[in-house]
Coordinates of C-alpha atoms and ligand atoms in Angstrom, one line a residue:
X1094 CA 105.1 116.0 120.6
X1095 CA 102.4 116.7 118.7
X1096 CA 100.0 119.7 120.3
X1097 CA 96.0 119.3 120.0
X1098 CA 93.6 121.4 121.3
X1099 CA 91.3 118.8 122.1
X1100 CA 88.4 119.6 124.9
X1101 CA 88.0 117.4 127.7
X1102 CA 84.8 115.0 126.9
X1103 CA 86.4 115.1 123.3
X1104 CA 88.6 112.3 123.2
X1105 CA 89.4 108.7 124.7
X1106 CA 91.2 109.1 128.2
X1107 CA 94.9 107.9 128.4
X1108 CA 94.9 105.5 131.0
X1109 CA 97.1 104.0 132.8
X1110 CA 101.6 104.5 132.1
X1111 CA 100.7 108.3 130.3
X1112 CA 101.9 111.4 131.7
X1113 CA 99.4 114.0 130.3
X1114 CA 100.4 117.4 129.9
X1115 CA 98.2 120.0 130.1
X1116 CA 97.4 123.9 130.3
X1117 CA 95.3 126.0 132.6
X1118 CA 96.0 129.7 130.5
X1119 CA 93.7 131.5 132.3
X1120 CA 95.9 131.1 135.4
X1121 CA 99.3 130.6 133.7
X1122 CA 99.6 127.6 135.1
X1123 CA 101.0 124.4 133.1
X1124 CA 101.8 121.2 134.2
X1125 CA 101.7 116.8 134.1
X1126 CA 99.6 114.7 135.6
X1127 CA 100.4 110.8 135.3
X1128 CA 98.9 107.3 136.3
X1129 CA 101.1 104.1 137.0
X1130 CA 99.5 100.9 137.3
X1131 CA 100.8 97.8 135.3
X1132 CA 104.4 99.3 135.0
X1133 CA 105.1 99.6 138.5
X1134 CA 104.1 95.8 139.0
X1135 CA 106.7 95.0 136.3
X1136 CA 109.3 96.6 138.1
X1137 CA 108.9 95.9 141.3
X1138 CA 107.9 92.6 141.4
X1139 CA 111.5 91.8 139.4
X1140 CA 113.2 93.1 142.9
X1141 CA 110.6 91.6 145.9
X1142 CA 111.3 94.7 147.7
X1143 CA 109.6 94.8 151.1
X1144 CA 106.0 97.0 151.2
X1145 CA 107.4 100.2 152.3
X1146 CA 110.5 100.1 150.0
X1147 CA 108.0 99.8 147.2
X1148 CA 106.1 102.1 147.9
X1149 CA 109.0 105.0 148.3
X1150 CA 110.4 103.8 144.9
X1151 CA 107.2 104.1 143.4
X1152 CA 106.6 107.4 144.4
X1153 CA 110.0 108.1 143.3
X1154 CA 109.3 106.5 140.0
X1155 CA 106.0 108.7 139.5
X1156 CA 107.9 112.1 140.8
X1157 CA 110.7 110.6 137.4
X1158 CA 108.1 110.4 134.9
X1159 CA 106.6 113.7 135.5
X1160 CA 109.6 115.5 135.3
X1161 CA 111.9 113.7 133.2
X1162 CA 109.1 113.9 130.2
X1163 CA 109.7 117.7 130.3
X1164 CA 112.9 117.1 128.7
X1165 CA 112.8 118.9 125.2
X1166 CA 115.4 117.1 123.4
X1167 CA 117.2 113.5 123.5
X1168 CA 118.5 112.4 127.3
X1169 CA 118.0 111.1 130.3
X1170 CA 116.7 112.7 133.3
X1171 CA 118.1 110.8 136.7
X1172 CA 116.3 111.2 140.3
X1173 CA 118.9 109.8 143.0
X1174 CA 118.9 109.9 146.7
X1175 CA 121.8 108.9 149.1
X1176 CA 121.1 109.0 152.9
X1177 CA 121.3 107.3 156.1
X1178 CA 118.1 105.9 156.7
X1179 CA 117.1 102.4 155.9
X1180 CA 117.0 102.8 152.4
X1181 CA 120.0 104.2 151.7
X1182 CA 119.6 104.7 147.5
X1183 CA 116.8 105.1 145.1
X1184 CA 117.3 105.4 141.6
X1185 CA 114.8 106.2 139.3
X1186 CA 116.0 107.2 135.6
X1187 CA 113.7 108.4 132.4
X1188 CA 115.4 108.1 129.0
X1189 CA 113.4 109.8 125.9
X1190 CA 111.0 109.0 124.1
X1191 CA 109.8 106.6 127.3
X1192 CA 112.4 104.5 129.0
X1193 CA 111.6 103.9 133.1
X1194 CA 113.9 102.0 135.6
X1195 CA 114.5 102.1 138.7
X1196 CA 116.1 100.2 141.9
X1197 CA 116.3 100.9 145.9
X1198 CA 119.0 100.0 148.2
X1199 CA 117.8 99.1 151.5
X1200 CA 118.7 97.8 154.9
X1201 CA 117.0 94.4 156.4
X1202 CA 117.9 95.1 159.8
X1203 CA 117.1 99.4 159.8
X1204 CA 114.1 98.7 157.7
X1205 CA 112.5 95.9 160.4
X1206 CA 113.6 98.5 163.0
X1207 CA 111.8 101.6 161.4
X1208 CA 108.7 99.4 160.7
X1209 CA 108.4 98.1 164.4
X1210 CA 108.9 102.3 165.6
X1211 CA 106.4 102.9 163.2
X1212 CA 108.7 105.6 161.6
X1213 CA 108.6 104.1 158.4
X1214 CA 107.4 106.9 156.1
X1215 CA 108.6 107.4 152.6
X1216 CA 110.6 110.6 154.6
X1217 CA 111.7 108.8 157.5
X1218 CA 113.2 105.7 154.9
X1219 CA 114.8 108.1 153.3
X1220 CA 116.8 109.8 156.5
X1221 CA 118.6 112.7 156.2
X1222 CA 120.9 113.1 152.8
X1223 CA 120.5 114.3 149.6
X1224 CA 118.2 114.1 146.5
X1225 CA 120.2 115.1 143.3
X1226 CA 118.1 115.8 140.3
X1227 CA 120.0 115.5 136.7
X1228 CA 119.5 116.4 133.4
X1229 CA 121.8 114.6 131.1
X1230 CA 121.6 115.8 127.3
X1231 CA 124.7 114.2 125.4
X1232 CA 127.7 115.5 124.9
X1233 CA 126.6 118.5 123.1
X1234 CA 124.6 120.2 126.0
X1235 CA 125.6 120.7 129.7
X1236 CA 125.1 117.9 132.3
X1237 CA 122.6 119.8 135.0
X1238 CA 122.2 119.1 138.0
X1239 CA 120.5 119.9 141.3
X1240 CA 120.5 119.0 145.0
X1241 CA 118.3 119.1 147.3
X1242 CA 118.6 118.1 151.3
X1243 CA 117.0 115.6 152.7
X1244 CA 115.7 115.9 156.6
X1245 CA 113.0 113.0 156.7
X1246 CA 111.6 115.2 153.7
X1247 CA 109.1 113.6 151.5
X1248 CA 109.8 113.5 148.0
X1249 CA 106.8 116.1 146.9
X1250 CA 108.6 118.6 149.5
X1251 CA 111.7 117.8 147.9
X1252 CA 111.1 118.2 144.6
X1253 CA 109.0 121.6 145.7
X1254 CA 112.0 122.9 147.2
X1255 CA 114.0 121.7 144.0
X1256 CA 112.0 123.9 141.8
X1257 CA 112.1 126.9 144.1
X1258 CA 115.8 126.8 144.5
X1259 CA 117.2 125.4 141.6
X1260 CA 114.4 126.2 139.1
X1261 CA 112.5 129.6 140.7
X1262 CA 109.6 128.2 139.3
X1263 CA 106.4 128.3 141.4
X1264 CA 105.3 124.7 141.8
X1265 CA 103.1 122.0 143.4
X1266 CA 103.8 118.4 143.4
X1267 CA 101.5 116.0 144.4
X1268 CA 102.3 112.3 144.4
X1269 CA 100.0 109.1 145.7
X1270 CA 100.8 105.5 146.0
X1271 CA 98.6 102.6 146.9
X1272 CA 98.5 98.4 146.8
X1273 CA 95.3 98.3 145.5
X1274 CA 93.0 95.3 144.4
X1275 CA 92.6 95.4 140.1
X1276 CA 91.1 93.9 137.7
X1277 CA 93.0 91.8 135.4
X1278 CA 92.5 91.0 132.1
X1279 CA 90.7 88.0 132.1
X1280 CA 88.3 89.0 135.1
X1281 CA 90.0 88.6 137.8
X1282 CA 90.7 90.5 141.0
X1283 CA 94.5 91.2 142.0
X1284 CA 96.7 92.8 144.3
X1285 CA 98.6 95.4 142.4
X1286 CA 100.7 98.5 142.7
X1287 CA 99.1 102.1 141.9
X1288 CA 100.4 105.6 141.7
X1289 CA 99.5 109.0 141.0
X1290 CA 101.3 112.1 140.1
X1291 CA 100.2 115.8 139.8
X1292 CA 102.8 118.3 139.0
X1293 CA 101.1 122.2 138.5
X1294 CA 104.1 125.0 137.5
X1295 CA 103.1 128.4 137.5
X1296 CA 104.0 130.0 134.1
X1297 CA 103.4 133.5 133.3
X1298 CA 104.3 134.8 129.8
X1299 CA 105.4 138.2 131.9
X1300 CA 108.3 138.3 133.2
X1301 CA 107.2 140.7 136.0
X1302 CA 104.4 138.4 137.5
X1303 CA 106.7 135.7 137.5
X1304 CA 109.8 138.0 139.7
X1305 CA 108.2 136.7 142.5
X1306 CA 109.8 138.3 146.6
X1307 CA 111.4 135.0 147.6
X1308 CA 113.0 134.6 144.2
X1309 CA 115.7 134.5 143.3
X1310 CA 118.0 134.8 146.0
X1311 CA 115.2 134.5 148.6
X1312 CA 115.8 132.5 151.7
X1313 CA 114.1 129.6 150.8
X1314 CA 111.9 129.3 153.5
X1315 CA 110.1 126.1 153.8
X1316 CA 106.6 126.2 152.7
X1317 CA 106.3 130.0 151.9
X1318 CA 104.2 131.3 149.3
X1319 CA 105.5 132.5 146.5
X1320 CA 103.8 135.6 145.9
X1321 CA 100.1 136.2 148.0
X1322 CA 99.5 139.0 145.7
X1323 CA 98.9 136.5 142.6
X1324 CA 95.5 135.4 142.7
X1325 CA 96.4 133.1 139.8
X1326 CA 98.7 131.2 141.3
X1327 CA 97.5 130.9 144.6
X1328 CA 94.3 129.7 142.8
X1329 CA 96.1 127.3 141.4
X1330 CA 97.6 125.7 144.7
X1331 CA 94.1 125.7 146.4
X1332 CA 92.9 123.6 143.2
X1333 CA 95.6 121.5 143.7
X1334 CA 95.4 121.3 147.4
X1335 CA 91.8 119.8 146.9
X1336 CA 93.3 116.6 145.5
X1337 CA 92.7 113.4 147.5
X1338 CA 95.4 111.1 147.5
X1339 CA 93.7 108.1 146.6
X1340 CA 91.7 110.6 143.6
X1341 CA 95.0 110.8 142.5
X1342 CA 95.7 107.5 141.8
X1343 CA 92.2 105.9 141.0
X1344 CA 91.8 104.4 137.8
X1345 CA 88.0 104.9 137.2
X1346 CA 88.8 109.1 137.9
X1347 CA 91.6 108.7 135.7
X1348 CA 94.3 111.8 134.9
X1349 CA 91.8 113.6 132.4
X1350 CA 88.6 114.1 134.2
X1351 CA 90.6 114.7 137.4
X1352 CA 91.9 118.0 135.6
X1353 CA 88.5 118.8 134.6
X1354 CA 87.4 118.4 138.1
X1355 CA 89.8 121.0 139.2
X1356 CA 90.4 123.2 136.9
X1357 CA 87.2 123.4 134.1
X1358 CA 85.4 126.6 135.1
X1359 CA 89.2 127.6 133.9
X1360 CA 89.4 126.5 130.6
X1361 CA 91.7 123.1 130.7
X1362 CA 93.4 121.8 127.4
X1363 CA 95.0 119.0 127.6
X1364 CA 97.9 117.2 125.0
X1365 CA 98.4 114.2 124.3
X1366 CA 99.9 112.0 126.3
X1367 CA 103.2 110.0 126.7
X1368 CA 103.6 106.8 126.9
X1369 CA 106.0 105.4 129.6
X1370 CA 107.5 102.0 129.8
X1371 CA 109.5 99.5 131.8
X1372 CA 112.7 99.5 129.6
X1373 CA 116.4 99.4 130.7
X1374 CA 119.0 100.3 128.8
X1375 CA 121.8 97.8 130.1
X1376 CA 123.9 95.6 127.6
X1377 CA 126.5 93.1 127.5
X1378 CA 128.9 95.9 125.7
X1379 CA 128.3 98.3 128.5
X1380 CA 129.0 95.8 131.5
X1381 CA 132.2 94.5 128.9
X1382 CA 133.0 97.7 129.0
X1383 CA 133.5 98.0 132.7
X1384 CA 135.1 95.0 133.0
X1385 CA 137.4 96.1 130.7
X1386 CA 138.6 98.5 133.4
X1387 CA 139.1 96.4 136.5
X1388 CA 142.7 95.2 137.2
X1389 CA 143.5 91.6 137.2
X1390 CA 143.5 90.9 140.9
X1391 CA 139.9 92.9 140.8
X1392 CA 139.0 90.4 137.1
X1393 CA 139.9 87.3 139.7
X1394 CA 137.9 88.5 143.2
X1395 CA 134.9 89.2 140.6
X1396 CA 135.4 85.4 139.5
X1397 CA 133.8 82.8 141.2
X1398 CA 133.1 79.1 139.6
X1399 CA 135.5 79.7 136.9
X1400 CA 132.8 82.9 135.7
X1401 CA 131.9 86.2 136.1
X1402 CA 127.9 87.0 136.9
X1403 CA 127.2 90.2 136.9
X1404 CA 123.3 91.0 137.6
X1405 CA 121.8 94.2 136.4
X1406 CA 120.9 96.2 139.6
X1407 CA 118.4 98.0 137.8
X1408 CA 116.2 95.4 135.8
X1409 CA 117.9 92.1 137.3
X1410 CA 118.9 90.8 134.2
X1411 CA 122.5 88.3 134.4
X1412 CA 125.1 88.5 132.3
X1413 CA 127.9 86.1 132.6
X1414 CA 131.7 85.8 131.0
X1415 CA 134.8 84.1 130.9
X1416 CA 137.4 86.0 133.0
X1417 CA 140.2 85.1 130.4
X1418 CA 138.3 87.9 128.1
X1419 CA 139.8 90.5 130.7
X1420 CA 143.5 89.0 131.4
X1421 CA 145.1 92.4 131.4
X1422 CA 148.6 93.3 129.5
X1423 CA 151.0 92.3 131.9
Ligands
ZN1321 ZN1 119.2 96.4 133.1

């Protein structure tokens, strides 16, 4: 990525599907901010997922970009949740340069339940579980990962906690999703998906400032401060505490001049920004290769007409073949 030190007012603003990096040095503070509009339409209108599903997986999908962009080499960076609420899964995967999918699993029956209680919140969907964070690099690096638990946590808490525990780096998340009524291109007004991401990390180039009491090996506390002693940081958190959601996500703010709003009396510079798309990386040769794997009594309960369909879970797409491609070696 290319680094400019461009001033805010400078240059055209990024829009909408760009997660835009930028630095507040003043306060040591770095971070992403990102818009999703048209993407998130893209993807969930493939699946028809019920209101409240999409709008947990597009959080999810807005907490993905922000962090899987960070990645400083070629890979994939892979948010999954498994829990016992109504929807059971999320996946939400970011391959470089700018490769989104994603996909819930859900419950009918829970789902109409937790709506009814009105206990359906993207925490409360999610139920008590785990969120595992992974950084996959090739072969040639270390697979990462980390876990957090889930207790009807939202994802920003989550991902919070993930960066205090897994990470020890001071951070604030701040995610927004709304149906909100666009305009499309030829004029007209339509329903469509938004959401906003913030994500602020507090970077010091010392070493000592950045030793901060609960870390590392801290208790972990939910929701203490890192350090009250650094103004810098704490500055940082009220900035950020000052977002309003729907701010977050509004397209005539936009990412850039929401940074300026909070942090120009700092000194903002921003980079420039990375695209995002809807792109899955399924193929025939990967299902094939699968296949290639199942036994012959699992090749025959997989057939049904005389074929095999298999349907991407991710972006939908079908794949069909002929089950004599797989008759094992007897
Ligand atoms: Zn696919």
């Amino acid at each position: 990525m290319a680094e400019t030190e461009k001033q805010l007012g400078e240059f055209g603003f990024a829009g909408d599907d760009h997660v835009v990096p930028f630095e507040v040095s003043t306060l040591d503070a770095r971070g992403r901010i990102v818009q999703l509009g048209p993407i998130l339409d893209t993807i969930l209108a493939r699946h028809d997922y019920p209101e409240p599903v999409a709008r947990l997986l597009a959080e999810a999908m807005a907490l993905t970009v922000l962090l899987g962009t960070s990645l400083k080499f070629d890979g994939k960076f892979i948010l999954q949740t498994r829990s016992d609420g109504p929807v059971d899964m999320l996946v939400a995967d970011f391959a470089t340069p700018q490769s989104l999918r994603a996909y819930a699993r859900f419950d009918e029956e829970k789902l109409a339940e937790a709506v009814e209680a009105g206990k359906a919140s993207p925490g409360e969907l999610l139920g008590t579980g785990v969120l595992a964070l992974t950084i996959d690099q090739g072969a040639w690096m270390q697979r990462y990962q980390g876990i957090v638990q889930l207790d009807s946590t939202s994802l920003e808490d989550a991902a919070r906690t993930y960066f205090r525990q897994s990470e020890q780096i001071p951070t604030e998340v701040r995610l927004s999703v709304a149906r909100q009524m666009v305009r499309g291109e030829d004029g007209s007004l339509l329903e469509g998906w938004r959401a906003g991401g913030l994500l602020a990390q507090f970077l010091p180039d010392s070493s000592e400032r950045l030793r901060l009491p609960d870390l590392p090996g801290g208790d972990g506390d939910e929701g203490d401060a890192p350090d009250p002693t650094d103004d810098a940081w704490a500055e940082v958190q009220a900035l950020v505490g000052t977002v309003e959601a729907d701010e977050l996500l509004d397209p005539t703010v936009g990412a850039e001049r929401l940074l300026y709003r909070l942090f120009h009396e700092h000194g903002v510079r921003v980079f420039d920004g990375t695209p995002v798309a809807d792109d899955c990386s399924c193929s025939r040769e990967k299902i094939r290769s699968i296949l290639d794997g199942f036994s012959a009594d699992e090749i025959e309960e997989s057939t049904q007409d005389g074929v095999i369909h298999v349907s991407c879970e991710f972006c939908s797409k079908d794949y069909t073949f002929d089950p004599s491609e797989f008759v094992a070696d007897e």
